[in-house]
mmCIF file with all atom_site columns, C-alpha atoms in Angstrom:
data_model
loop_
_atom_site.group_PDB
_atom_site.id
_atom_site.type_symbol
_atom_site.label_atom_id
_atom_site.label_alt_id
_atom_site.label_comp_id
_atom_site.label_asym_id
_atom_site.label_entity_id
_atom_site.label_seq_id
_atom_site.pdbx_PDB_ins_code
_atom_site.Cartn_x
_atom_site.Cartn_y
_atom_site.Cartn_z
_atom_site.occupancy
_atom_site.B_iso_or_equiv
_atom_site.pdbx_formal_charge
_atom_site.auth_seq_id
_atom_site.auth_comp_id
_atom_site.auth_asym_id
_atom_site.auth_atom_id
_atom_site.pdbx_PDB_model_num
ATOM 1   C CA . UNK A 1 1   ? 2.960   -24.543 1.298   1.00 0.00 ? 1   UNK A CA 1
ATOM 2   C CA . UNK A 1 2   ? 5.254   -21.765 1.087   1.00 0.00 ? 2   UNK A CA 1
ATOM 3   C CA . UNK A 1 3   ? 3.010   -19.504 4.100   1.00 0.00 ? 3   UNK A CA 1
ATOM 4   C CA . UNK A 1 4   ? 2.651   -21.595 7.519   1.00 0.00 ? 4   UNK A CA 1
ATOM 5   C CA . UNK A 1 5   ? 0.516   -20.620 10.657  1.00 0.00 ? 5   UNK A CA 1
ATOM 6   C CA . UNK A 1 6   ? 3.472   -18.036 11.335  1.00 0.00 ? 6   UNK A CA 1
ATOM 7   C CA . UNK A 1 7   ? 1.526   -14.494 9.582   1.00 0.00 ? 7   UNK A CA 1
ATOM 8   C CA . UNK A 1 8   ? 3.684   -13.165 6.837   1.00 0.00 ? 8   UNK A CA 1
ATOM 9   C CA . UNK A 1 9   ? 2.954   -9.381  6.740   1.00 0.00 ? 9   UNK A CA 1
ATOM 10  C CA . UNK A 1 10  ? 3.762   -7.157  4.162   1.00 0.00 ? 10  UNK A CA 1
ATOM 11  C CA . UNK A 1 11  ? 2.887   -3.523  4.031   1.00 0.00 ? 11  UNK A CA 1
ATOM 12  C CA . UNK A 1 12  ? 2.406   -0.703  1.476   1.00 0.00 ? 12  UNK A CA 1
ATOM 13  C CA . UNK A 1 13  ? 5.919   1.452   1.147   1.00 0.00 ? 13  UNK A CA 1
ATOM 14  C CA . UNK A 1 14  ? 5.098   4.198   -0.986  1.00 0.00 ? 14  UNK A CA 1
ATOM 15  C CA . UNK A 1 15  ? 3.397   5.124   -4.691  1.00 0.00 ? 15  UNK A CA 1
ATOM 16  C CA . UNK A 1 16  ? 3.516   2.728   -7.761  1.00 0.00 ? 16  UNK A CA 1
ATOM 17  C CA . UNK A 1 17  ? 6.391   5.347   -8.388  1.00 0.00 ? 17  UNK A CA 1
ATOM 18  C CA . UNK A 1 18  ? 8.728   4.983   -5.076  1.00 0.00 ? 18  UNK A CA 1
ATOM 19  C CA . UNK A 1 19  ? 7.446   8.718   -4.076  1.00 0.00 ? 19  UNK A CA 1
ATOM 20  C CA . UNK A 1 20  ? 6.512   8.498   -0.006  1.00 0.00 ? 20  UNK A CA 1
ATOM 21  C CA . UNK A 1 21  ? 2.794   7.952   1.405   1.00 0.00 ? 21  UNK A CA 1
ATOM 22  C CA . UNK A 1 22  ? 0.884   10.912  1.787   1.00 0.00 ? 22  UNK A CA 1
ATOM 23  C CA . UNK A 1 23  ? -0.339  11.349  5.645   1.00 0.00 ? 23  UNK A CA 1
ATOM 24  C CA . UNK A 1 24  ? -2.611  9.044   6.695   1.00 0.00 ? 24  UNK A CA 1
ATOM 25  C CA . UNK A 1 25  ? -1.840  6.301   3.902   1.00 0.00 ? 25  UNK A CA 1
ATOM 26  C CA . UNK A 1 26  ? -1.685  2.846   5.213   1.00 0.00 ? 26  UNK A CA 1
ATOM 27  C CA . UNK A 1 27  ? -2.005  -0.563  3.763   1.00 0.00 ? 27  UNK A CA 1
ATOM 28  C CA . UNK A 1 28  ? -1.101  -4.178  5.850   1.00 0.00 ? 28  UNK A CA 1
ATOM 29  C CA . UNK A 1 29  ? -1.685  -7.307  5.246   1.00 0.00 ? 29  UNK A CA 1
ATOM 30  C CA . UNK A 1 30  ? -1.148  -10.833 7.217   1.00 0.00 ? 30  UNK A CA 1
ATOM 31  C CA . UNK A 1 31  ? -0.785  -13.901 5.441   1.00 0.00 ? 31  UNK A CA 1
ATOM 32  C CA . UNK A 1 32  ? -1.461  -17.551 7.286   1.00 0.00 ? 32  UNK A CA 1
ATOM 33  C CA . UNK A 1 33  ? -1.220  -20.501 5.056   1.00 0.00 ? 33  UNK A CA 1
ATOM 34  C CA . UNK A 1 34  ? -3.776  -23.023 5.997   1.00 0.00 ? 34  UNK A CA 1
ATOM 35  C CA . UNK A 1 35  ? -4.656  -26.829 5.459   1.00 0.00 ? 35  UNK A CA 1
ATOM 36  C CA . UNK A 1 36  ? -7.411  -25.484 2.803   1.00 0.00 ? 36  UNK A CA 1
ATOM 37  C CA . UNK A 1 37  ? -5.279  -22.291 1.350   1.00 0.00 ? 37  UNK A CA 1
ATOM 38  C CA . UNK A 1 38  ? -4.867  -18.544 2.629   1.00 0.00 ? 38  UNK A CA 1
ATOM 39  C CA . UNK A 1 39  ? -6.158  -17.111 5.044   1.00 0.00 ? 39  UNK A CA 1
ATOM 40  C CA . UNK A 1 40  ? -5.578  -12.559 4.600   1.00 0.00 ? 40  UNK A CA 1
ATOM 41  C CA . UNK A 1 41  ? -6.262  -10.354 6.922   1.00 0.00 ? 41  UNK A CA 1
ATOM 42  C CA . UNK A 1 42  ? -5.857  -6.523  6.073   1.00 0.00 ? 42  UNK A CA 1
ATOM 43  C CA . UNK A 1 43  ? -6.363  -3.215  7.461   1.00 0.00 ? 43  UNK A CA 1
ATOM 44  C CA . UNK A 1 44  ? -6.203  0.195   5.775   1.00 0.00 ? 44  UNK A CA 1
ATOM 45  C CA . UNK A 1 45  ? -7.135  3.909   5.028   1.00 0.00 ? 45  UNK A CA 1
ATOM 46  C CA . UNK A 1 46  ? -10.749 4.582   4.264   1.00 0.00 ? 46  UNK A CA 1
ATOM 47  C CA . UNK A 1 47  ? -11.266 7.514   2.490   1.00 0.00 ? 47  UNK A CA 1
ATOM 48  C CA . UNK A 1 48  ? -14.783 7.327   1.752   1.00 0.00 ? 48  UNK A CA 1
ATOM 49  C CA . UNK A 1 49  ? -14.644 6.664   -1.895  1.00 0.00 ? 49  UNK A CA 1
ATOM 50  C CA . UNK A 1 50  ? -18.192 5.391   -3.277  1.00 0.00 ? 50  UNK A CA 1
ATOM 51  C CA . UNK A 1 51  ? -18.947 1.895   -3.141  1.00 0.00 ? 51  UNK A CA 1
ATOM 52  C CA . UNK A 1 52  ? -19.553 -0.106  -6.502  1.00 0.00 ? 52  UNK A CA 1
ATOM 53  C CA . UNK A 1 53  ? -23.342 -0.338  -6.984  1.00 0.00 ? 53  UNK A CA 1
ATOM 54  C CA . UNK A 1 54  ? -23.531 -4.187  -7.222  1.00 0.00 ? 54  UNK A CA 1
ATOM 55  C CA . UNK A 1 55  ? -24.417 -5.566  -3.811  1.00 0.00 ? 55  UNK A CA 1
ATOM 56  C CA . UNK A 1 56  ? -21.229 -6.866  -1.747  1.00 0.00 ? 56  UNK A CA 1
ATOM 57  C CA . UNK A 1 57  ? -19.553 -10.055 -3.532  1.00 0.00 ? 57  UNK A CA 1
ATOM 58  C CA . UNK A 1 58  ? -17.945 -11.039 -6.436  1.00 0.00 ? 58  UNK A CA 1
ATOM 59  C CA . UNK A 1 59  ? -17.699 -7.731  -8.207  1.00 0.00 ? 59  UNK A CA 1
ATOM 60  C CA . UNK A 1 60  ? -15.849 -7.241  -11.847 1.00 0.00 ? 60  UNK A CA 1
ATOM 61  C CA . UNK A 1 61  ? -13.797 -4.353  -12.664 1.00 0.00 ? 61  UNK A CA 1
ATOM 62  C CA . UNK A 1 62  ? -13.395 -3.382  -8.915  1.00 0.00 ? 62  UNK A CA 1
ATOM 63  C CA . UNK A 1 63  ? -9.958  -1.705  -9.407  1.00 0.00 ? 63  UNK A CA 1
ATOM 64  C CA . UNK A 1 64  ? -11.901 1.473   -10.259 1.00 0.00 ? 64  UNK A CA 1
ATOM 65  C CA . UNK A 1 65  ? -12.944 1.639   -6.608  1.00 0.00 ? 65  UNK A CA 1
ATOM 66  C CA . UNK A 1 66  ? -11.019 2.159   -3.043  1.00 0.00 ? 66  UNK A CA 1
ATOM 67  C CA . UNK A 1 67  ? -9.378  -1.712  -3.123  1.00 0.00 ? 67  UNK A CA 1
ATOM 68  C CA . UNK A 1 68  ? -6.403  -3.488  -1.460  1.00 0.00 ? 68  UNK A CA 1
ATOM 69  C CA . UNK A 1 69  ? -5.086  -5.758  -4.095  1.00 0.00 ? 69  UNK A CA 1
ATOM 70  C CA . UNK A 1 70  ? -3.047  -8.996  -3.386  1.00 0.00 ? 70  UNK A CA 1
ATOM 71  C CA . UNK A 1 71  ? -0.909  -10.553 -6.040  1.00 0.00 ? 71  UNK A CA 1
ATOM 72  C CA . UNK A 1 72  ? 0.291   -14.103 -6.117  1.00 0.00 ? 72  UNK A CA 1
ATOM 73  C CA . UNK A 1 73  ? 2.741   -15.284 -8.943  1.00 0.00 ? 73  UNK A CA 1
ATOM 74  C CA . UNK A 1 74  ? 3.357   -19.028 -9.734  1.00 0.00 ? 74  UNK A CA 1
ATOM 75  C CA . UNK A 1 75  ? 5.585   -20.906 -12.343 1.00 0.00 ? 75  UNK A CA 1
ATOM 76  C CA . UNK A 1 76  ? 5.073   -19.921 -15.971 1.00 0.00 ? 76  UNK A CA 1
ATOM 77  C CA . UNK A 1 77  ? 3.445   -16.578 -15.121 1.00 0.00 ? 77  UNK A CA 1
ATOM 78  C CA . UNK A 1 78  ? 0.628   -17.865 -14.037 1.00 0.00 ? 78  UNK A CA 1
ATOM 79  C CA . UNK A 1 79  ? -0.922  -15.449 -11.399 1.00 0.00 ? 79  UNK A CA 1
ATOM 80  C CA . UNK A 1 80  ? -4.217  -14.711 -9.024  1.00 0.00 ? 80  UNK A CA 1
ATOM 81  C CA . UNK A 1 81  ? -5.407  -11.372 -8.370  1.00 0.00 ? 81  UNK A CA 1
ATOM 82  C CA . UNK A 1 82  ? -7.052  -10.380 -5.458  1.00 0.00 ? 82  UNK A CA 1
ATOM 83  C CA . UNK A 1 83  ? -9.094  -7.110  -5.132  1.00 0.00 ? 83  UNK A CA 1
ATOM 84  C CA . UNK A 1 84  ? -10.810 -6.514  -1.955  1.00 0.00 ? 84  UNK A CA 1
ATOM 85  C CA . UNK A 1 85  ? -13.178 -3.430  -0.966  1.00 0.00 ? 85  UNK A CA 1
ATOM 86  C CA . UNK A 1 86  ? -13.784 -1.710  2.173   1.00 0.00 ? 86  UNK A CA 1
ATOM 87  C CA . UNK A 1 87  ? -17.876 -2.672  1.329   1.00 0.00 ? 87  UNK A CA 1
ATOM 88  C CA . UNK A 1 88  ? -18.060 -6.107  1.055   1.00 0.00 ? 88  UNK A CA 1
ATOM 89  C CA . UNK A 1 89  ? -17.136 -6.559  -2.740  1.00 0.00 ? 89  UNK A CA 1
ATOM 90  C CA . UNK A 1 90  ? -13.751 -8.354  -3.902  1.00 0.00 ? 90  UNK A CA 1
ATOM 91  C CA . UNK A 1 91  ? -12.345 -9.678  -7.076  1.00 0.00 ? 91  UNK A CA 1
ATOM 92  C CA . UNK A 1 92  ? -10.548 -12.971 -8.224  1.00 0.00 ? 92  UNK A CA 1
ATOM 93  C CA . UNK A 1 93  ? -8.783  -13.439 -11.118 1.00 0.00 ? 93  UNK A CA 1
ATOM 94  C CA . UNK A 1 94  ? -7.128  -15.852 -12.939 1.00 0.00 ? 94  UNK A CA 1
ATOM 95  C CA . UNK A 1 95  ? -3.940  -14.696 -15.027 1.00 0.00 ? 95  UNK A CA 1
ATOM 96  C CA . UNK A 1 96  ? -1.344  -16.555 -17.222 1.00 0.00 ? 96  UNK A CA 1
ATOM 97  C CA . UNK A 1 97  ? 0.901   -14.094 -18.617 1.00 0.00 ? 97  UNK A CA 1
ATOM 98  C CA . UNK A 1 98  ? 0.896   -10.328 -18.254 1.00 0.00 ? 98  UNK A CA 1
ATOM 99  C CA . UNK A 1 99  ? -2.838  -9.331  -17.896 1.00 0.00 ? 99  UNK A CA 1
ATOM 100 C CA . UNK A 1 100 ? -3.511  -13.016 -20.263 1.00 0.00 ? 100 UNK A CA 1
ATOM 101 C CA . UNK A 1 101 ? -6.870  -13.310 -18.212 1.00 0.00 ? 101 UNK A CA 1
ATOM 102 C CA . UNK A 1 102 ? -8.159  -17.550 -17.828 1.00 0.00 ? 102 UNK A CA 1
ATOM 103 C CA . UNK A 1 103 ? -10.622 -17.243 -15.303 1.00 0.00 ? 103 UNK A CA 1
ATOM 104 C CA . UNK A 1 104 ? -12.740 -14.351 -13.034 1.00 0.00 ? 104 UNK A CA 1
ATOM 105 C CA . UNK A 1 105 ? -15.690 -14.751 -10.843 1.00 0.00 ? 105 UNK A CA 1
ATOM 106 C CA . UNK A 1 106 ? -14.286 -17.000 -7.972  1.00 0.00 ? 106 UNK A CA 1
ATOM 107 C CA . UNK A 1 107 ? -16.309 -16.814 -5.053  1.00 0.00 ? 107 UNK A CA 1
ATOM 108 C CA . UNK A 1 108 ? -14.892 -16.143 -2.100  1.00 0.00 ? 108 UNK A CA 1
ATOM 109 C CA . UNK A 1 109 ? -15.134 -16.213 1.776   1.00 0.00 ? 109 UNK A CA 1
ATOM 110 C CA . UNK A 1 110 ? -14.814 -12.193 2.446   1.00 0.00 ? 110 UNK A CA 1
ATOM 111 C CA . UNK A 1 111 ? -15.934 -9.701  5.503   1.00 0.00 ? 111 UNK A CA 1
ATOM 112 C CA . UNK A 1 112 ? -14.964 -6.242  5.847   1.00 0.00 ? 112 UNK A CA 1
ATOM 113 C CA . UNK A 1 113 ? -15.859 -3.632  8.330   1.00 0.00 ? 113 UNK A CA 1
ATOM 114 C CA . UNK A 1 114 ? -15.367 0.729   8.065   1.00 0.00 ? 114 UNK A CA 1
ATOM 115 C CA . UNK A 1 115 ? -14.503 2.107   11.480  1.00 0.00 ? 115 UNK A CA 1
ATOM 116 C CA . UNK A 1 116 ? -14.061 5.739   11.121  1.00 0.00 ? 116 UNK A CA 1
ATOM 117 C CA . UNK A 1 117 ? -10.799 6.283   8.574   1.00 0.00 ? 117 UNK A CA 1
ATOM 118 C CA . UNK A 1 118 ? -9.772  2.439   8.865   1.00 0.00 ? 118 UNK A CA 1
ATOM 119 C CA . UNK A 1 119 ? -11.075 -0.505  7.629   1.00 0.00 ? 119 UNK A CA 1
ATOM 120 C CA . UNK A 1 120 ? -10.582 -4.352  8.163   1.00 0.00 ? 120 UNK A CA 1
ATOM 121 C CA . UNK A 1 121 ? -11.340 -6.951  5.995   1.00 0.00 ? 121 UNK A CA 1
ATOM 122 C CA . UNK A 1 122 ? -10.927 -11.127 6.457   1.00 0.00 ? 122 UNK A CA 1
ATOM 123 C CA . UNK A 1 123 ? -10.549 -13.492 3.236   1.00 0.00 ? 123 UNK A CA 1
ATOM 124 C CA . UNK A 1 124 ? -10.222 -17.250 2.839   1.00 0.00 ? 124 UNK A CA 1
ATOM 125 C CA . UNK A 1 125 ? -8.713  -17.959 -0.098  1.00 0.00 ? 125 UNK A CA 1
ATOM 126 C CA . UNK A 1 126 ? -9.249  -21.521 -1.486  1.00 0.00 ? 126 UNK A CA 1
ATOM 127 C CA . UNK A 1 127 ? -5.967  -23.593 -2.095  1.00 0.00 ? 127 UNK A CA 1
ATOM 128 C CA . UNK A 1 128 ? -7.402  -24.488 -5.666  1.00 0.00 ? 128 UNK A CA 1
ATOM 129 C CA . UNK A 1 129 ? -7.218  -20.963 -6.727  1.00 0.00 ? 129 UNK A CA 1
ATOM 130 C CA . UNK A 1 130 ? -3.294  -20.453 -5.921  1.00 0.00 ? 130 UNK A CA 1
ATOM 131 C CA . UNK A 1 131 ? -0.795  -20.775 -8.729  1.00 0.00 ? 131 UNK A CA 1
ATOM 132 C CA . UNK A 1 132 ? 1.597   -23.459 -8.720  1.00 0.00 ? 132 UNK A CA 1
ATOM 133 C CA . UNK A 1 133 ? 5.287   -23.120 -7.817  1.00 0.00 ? 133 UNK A CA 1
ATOM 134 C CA . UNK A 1 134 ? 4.032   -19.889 -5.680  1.00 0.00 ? 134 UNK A CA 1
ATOM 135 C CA . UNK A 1 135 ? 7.284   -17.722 -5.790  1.00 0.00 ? 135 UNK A CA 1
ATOM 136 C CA . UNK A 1 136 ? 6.601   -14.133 -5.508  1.00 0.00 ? 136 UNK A CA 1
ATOM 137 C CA . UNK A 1 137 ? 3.868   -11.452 -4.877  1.00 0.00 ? 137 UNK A CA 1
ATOM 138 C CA . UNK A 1 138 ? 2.820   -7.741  -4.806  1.00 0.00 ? 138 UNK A CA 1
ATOM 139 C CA . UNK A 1 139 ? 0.126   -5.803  -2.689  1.00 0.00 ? 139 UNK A CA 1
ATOM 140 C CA . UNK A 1 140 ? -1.604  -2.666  -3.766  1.00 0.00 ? 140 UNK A CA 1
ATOM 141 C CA . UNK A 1 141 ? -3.720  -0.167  -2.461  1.00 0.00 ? 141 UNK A CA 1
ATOM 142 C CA . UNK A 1 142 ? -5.999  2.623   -4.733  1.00 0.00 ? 142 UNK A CA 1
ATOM 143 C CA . UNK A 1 143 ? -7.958  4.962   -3.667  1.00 0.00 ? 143 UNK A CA 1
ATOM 144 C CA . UNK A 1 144 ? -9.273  8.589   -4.483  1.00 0.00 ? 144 UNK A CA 1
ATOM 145 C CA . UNK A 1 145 ? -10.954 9.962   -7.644  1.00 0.00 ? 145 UNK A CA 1
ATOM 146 C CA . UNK A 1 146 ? -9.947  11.576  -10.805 1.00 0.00 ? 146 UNK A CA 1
ATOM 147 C CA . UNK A 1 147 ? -6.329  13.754  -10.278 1.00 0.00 ? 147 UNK A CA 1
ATOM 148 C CA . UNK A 1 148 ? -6.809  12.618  -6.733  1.00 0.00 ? 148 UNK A CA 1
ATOM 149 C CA . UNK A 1 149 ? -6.319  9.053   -7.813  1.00 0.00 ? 149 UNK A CA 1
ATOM 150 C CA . UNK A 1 150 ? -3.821  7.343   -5.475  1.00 0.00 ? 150 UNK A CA 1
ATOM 151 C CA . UNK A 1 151 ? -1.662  4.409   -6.810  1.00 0.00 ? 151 UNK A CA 1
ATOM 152 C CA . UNK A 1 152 ? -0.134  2.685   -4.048  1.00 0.00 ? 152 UNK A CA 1
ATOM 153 C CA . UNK A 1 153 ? 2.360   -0.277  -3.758  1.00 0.00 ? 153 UNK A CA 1
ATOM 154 C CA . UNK A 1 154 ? 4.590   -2.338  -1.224  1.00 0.00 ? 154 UNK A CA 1
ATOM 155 C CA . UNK A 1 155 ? 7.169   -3.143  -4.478  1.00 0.00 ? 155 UNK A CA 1
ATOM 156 C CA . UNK A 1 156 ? 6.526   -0.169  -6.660  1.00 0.00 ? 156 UNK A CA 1
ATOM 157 C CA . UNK A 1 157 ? 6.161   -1.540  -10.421 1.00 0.00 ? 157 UNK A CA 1
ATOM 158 C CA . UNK A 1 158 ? 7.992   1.739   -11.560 1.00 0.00 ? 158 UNK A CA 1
ATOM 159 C CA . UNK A 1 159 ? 7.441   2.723   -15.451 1.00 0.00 ? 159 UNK A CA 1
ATOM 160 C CA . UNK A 1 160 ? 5.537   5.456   -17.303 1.00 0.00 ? 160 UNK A CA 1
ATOM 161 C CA . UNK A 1 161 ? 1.973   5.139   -15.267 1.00 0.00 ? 161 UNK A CA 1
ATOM 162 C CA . UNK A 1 162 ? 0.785   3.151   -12.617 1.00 0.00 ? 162 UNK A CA 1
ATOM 163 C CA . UNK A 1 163 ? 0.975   -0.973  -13.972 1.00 0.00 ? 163 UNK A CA 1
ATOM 164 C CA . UNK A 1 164 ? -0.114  -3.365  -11.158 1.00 0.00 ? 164 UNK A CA 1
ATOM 165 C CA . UNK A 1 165 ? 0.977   -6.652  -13.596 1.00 0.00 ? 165 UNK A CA 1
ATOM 166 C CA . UNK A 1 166 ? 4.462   -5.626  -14.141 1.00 0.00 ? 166 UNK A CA 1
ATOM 167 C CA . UNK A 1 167 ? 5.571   -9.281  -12.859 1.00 0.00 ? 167 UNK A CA 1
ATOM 168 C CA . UNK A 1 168 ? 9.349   -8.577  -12.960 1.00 0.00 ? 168 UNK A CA 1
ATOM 169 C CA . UNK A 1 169 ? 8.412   -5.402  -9.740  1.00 0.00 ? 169 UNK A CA 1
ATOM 170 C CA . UNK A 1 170 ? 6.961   -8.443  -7.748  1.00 0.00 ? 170 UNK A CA 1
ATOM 171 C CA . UNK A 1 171 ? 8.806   -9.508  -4.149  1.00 0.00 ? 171 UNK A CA 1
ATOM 172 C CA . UNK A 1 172 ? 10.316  -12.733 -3.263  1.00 0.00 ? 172 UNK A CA 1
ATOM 173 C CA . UNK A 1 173 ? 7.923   -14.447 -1.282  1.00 0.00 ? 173 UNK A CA 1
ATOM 174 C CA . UNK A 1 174 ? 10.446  -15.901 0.769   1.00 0.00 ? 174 UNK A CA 1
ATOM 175 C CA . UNK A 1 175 ? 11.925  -12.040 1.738   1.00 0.00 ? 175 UNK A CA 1
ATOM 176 C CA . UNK A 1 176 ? 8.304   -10.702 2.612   1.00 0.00 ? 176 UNK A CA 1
ATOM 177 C CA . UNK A 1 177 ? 8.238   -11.688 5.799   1.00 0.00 ? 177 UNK A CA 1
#
């Protein structure tokens, strides 16, 4: 496995557009690989953005809502996306080719916690879900509403508007650390 017990941490630089992060942004993650897969652990702003109305788990489209987002390239383009609220609610998805989605609706070992404008979230991700040939990755962070919308990356994917699955922005796994 390409993560060991050592934590690989990566942390949000900036916008999707290299502009700086406002005051107060944050966004850092720790990787540990694991006999049975991943093991994240973030922390970030809260901002107070509403939750989704589904109860916490598995919830779809969850990119509209205040998220960290984790992604993990393989071979062939094949990708997972991770989207993880500071409620309870989190995302997995399946992806071969740009935004080519296979599979959603993983479950998921997740906890997070709000403590006043942080918040702290645990996730195990199984080893079945990771791509093969695991080479490179990304990690996001939105938050805000309407204009206030806030497009954050550690690699910004650059371009015309914010585009989280702009594989060629991704970072070496191997330099992440």
């Amino acid at each position: 496995m390409i993560f060991g017990p050592t934590p690989t941490q990566i942390a949000l630089s900036g916008s999707w557009d290299a502009s700086p992060l406002l005051s107060g942004e944050f966004g850092e993650l720790l990787i540990y690989g694991e006999p049975q897969g991943l093991r994240l652990e973030m922390r970030g702003s809260y901002f107070g953005d509403p939750p989704p109305e589904e109860p916490p788990g598995s919830t779809a489209q969850l990119w509209q809502f205040e998220v960290l987002e984790l992604f993990l390239l393989g071979s062939e383009q094949h990708y997972l996306e991770l989207e993880f609220s500071p409620h309870g609610h989190y995302l997995a998805l399946l992806l071969h080719g740009e935004r080519n989605l296979c599979s959603e609706g993983h479950s998921l070992q997740y906890q997070a916690r709000i403590q006043g404008d942080e918040w702290f979230a645990q996730a195990q991700i199984p080893s079945q879900l990771l791509p093969l040939g695991l080479n490179a990755m990304n990690f996001y962070g939105i938050h805000g509403q309407a204009e206030e919308r806030r497009y954050l990356a550690w690699k910004p994917p650059l371009g015309d508007k914010p585009d989280f699955h702009r594989l060629e922005s991704f970072g070496a796994i191997e330099s992440a650390g």
